[in-house]
Coordinates of N, CA and C in Angstrom, one line a residue:
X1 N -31.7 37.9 -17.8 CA -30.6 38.6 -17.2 C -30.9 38.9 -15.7
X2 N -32.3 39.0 -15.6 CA -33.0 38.9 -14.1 C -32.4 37.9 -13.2
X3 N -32.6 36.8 -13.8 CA -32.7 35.7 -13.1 C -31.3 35.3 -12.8
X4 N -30.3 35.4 -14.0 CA -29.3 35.3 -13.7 C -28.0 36.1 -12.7
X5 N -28.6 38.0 -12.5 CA -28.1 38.7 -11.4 C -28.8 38.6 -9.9
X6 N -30.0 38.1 -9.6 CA -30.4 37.5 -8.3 C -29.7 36.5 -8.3
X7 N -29.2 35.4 -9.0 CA -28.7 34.3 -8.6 C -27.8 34.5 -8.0
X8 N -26.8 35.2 -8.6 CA -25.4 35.5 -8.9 C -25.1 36.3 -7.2
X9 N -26.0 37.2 -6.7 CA -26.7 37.7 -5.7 C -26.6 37.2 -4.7
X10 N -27.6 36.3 -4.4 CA -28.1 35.0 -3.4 C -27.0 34.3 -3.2
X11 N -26.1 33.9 -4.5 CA -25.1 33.2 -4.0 C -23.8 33.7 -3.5
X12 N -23.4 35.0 -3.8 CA -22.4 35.8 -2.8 C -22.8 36.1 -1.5
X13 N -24.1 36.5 -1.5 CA -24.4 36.3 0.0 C -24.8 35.2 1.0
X14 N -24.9 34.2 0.2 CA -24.4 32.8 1.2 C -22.9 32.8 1.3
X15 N -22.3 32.9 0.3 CA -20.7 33.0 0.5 C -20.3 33.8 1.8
X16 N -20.7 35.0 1.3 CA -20.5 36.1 2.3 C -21.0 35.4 3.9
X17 N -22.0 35.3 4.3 CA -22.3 34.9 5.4 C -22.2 33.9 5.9
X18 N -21.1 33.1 5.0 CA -20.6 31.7 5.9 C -19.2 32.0 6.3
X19 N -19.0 32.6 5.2 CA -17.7 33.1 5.9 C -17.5 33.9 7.3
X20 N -18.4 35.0 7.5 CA -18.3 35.8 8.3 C -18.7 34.7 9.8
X21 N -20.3 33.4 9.6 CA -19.7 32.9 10.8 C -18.8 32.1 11.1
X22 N -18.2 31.8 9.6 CA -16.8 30.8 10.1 C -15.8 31.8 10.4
X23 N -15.5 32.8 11.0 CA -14.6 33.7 11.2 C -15.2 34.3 12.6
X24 N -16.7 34.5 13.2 CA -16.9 34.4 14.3 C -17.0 33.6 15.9
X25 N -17.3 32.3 15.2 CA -16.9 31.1 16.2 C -15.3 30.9 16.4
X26 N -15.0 30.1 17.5 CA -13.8 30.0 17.5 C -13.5 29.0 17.3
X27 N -12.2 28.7 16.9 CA -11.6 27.5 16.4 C -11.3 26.7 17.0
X28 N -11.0 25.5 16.5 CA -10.5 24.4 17.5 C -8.9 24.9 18.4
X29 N -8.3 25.3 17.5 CA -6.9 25.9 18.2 C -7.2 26.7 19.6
X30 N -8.1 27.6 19.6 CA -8.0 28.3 20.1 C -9.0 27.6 21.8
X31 N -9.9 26.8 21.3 CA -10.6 25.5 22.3 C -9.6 25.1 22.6
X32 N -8.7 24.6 21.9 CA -7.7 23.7 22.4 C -7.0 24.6 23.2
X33 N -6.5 25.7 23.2 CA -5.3 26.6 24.2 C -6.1 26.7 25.2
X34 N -7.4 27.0 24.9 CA -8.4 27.4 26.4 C -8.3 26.2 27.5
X35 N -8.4 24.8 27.1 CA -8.5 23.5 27.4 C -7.3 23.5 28.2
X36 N -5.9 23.4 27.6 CA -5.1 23.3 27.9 C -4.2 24.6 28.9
X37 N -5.3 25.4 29.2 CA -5.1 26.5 30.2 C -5.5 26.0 31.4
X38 N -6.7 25.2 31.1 CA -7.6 25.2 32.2 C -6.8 23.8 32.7
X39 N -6.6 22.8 32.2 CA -5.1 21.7 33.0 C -4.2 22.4 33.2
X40 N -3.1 23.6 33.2 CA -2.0 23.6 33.8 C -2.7 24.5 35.0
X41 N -4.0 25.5 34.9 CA -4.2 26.0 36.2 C -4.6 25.1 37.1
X42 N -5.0 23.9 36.5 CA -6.2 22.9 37.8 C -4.8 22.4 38.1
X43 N -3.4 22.2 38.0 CA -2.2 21.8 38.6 C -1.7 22.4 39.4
X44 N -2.0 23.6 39.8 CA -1.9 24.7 40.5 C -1.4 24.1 42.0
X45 N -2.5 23.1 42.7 CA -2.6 22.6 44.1 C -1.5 21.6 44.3
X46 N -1.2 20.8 43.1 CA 0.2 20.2 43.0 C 1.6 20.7 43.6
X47 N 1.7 22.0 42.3 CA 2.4 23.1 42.6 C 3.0 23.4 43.7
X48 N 1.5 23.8 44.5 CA 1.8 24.6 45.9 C 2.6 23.6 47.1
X49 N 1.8 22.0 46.7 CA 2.0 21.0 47.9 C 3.5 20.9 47.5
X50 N 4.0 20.7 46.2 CA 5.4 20.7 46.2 C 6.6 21.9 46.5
X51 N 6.1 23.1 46.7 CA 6.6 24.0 47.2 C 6.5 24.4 48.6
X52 N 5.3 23.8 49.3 CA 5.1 23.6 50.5 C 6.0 22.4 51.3
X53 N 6.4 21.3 50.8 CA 7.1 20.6 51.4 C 8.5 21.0 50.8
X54 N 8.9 21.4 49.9 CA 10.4 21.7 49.4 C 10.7 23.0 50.6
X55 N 10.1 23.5 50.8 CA 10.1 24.8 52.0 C 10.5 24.2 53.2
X56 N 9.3 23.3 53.6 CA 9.5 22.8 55.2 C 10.8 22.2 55.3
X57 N 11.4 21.3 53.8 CA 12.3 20.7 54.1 C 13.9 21.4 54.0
X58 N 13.9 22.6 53.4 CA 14.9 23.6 53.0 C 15.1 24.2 54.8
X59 N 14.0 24.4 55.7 CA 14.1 25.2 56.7 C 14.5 24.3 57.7
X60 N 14.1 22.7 57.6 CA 14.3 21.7 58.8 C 15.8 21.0 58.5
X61 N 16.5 21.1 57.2 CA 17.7 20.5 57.7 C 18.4 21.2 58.2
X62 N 19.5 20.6 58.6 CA 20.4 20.8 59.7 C 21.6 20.7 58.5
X63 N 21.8 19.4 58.1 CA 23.2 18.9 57.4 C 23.6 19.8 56.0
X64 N 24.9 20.1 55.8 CA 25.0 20.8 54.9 C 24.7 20.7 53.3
X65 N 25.2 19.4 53.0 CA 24.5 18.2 51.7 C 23.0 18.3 51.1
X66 N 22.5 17.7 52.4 CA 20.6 17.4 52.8 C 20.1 18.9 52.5
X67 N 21.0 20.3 53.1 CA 20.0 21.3 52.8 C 20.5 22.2 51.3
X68 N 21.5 21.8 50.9 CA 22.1 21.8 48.9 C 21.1 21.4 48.3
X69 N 20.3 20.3 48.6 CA 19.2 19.6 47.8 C 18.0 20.0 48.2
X70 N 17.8 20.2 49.2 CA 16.4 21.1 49.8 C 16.5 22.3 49.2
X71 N 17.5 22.7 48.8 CA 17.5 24.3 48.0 C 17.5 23.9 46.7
X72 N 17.7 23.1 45.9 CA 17.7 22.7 45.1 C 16.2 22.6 44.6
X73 N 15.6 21.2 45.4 CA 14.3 21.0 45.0 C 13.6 22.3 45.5
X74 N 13.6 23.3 46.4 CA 12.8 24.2 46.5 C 12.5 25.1 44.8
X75 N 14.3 25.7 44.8 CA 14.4 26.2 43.7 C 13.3 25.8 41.8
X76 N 13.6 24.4 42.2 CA 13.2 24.1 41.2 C 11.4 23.7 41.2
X77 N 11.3 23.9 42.3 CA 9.8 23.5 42.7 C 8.9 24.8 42.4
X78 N 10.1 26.3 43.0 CA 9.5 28.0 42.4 C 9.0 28.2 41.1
X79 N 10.1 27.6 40.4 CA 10.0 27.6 38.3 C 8.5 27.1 38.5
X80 N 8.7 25.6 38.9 CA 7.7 24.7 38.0 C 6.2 26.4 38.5
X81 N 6.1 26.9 40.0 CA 4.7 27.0 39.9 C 4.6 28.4 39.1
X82 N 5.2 28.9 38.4 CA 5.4 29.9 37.5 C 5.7 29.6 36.3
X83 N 5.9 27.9 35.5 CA 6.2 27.5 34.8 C 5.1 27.1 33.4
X84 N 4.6 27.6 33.3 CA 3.2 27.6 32.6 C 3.1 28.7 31.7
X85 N 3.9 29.8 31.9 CA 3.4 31.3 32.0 C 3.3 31.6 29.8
X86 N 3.9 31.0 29.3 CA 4.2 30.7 27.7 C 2.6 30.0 27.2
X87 N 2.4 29.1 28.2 CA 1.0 28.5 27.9 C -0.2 29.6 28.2
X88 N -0.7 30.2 29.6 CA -1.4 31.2 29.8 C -1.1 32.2 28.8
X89 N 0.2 32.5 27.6 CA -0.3 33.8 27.1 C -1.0 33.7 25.6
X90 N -0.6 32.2 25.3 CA -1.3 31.3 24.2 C -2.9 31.9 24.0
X91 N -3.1 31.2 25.3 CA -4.7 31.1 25.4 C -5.4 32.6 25.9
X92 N -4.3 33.2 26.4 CA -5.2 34.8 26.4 C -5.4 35.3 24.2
X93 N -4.4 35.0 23.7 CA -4.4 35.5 22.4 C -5.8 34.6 21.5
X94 N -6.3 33.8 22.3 CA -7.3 33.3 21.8 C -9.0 33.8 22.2
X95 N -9.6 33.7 21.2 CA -10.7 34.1 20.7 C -11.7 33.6 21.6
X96 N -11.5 33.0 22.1 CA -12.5 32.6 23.8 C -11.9 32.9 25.2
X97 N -11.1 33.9 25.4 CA -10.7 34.7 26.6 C -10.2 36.4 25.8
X98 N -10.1 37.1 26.6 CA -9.5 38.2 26.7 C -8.2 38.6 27.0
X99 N -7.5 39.6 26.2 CA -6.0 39.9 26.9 C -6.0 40.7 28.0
X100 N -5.1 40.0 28.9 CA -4.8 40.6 29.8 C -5.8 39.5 30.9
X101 N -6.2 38.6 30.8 CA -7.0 37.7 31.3 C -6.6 37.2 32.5
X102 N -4.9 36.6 32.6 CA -4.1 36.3 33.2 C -3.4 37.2 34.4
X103 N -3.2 38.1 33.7 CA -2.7 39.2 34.2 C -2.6 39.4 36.1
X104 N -3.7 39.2 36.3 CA -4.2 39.7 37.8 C -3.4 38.2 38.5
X105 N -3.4 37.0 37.7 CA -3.7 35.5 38.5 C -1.7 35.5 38.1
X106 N -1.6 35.4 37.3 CA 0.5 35.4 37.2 C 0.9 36.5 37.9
X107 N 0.3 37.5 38.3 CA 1.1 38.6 39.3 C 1.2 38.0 40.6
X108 N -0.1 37.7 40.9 CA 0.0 36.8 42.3 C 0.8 35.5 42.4
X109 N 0.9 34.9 41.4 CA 2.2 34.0 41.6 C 3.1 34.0 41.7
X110 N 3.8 35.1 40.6 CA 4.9 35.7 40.9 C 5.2 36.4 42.3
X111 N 4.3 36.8 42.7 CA 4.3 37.4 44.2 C 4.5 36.1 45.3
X112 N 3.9 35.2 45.2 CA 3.8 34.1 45.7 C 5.4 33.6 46.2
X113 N 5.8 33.1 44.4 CA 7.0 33.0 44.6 C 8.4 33.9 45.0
X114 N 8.0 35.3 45.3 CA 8.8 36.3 45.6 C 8.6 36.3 47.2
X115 N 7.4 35.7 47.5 CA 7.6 35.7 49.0 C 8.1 34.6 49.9
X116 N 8.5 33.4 48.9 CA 9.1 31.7 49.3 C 10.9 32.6 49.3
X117 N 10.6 32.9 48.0 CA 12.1 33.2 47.7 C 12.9 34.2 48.9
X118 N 12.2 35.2 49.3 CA 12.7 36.4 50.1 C 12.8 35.5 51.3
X119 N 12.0 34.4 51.8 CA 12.2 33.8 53.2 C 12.6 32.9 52.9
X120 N 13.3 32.5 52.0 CA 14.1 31.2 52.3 C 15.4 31.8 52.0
X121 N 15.9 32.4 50.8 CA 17.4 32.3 50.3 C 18.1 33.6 50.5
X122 N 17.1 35.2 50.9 CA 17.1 36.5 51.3 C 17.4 36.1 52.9
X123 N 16.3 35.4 53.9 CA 16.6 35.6 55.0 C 16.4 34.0 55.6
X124 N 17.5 33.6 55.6 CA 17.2 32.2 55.9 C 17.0 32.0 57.5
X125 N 17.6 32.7 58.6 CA 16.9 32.6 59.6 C 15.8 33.2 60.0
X126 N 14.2 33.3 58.8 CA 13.2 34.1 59.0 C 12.3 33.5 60.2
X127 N 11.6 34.7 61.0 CA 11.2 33.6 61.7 C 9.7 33.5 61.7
X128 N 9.1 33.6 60.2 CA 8.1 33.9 59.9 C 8.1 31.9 59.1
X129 N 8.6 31.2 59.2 CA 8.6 29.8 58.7 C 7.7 29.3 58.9
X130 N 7.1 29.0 59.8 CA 6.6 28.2 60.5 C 4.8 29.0 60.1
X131 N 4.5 30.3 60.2 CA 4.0 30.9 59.8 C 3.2 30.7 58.2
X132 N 4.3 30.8 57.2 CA 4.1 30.5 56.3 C 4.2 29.5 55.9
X133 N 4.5 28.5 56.4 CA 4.0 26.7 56.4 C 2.7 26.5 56.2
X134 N 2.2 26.9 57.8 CA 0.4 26.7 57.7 C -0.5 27.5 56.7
X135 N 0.1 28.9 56.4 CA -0.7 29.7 55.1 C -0.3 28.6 53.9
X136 N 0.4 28.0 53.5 CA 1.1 27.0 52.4 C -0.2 26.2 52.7
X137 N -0.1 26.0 53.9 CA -1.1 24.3 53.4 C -2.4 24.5 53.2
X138 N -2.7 26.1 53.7 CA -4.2 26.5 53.5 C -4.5 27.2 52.4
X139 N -4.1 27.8 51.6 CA -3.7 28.3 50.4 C -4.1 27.1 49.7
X140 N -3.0 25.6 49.5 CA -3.0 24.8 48.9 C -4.7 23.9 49.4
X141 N -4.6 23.9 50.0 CA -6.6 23.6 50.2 C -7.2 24.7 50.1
X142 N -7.5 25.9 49.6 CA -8.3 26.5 49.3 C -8.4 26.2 47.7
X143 N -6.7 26.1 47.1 CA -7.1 26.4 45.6 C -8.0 25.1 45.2
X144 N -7.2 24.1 45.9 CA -7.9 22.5 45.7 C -9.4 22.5 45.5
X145 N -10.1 23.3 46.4 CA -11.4 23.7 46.8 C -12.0 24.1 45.3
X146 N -11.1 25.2 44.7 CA -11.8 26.1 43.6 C -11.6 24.8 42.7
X147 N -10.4 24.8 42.4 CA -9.8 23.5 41.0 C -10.6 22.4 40.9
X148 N -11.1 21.7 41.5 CA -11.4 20.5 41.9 C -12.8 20.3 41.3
X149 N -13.6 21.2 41.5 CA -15.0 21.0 40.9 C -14.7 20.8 39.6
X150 N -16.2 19.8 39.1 CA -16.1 19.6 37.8 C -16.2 20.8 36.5
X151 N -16.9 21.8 37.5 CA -17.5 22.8 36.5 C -16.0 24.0 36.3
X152 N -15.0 23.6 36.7 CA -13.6 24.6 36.7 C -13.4 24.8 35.1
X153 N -13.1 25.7 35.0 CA -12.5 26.4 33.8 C -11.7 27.8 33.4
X154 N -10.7 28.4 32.8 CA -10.6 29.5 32.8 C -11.4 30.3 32.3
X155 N -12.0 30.4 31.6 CA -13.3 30.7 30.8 C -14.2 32.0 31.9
X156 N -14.2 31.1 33.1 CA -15.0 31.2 34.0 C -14.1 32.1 34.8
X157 N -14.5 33.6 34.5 CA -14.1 34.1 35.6 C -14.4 34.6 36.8
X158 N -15.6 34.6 37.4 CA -16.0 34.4 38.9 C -14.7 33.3 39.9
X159 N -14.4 32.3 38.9 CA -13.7 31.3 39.7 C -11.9 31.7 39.8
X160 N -11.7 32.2 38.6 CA -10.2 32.5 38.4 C -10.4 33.7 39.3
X161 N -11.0 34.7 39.4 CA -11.0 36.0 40.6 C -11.0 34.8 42.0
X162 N -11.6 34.0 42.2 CA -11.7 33.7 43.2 C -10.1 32.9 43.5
X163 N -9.8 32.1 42.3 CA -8.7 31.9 42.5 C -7.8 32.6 42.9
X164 N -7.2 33.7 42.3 CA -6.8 35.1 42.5 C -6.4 35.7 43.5
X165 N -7.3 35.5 43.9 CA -7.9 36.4 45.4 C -7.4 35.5 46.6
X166 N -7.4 34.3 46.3 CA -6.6 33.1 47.5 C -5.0 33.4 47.5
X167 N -4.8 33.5 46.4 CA -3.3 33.8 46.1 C -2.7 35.0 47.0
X168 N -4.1 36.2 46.5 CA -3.7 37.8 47.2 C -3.6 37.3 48.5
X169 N -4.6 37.3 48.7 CA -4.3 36.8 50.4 C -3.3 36.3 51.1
X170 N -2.6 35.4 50.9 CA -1.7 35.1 51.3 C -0.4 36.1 50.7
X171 N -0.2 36.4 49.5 CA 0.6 37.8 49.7 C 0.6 38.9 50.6
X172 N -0.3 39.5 50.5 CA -0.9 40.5 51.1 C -0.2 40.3 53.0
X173 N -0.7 39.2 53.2 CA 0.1 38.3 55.1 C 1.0 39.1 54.7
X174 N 2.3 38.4 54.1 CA 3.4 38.2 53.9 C 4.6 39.4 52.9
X175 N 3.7 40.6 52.3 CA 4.5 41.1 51.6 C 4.4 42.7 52.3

């Protein structure tokens, strides 16, 4: 009867403690949303270059047609760099980041894009354009700077503050 309640023993608590670390590692889902966080933010410098030239070209036409579609592509250039935001909340709900993870880096975007939006469609003869052209193309080389290494990840947050913080900056000018 001995032998048979130690067994019986020994073997719930292998049970027991596989379960507990298959329930402390994280999953592949949740690798996978981290993964797939860390490509839509390394897209980030895309983003900006296409919001940077949809800008310059919204402020340089002249013809009434030419600047319909420059507002157009600007417009739709704003979504895309704010367009992720369903994907970042994925991978905060996962077990290899933190909630609220995001939080600091989508505010600055949203800010980002609140400061394209206010000088282009708020005040179209701003005369801060030209201004925020050259912040645009230095912004979009700094992020390039962070994204670009091989060692980038969201994971990593020394790099996403640092990301972050490029974004503030350029709000901060401008708001």
């Amino acid at each position: 009867m001995y032998k048979i309640l130690t067994g019986i023993f020994l073997l719930t608590t292998l049970v027991f403690a596989y379960l507990w670390f298959d329930t402390t590692r994280s999953s592949e889902i949740d690798t996978f949303t981290r993964d797939a966080a860390t490509s839509a933010v390394s897209e980030l410098p895309f983003r900006i270059e296409d919001v940077t030239l949809s800008f310059e070209s919204f402020h340089s036409e002249e013809d009434e047609k030419a600047k319909f579609y420059a507002e157009t592509l600007l417009t739709r250039s704003l979504q895309q760099l704010t367009g992720n935001q369903r994907l970042l909340n994925a991978a905060e709900r996962s077990k290899e980041l933190e909630k609220g993870w995001f939080r600091d880096y989508s505010n600055e975007l949203f800010k980002l894009r609140s400061v394209i939006t206010t000088e282009s469609f708020e005040d179209e003869e701003s005369d801060k354009v030209k201004e925020i052209t050259v912040a645009l193309k230095q912004i979009h080389t700094d992020v390039q700077y962070i994204v670009e290494k091989d060692s980038f990840t969201v994971s990593d947050k020394e790099k996403m503050e640092a990301l972050t913080e490029t974004i503030r900056s350029f709000n901060d000018k401008f708001l």
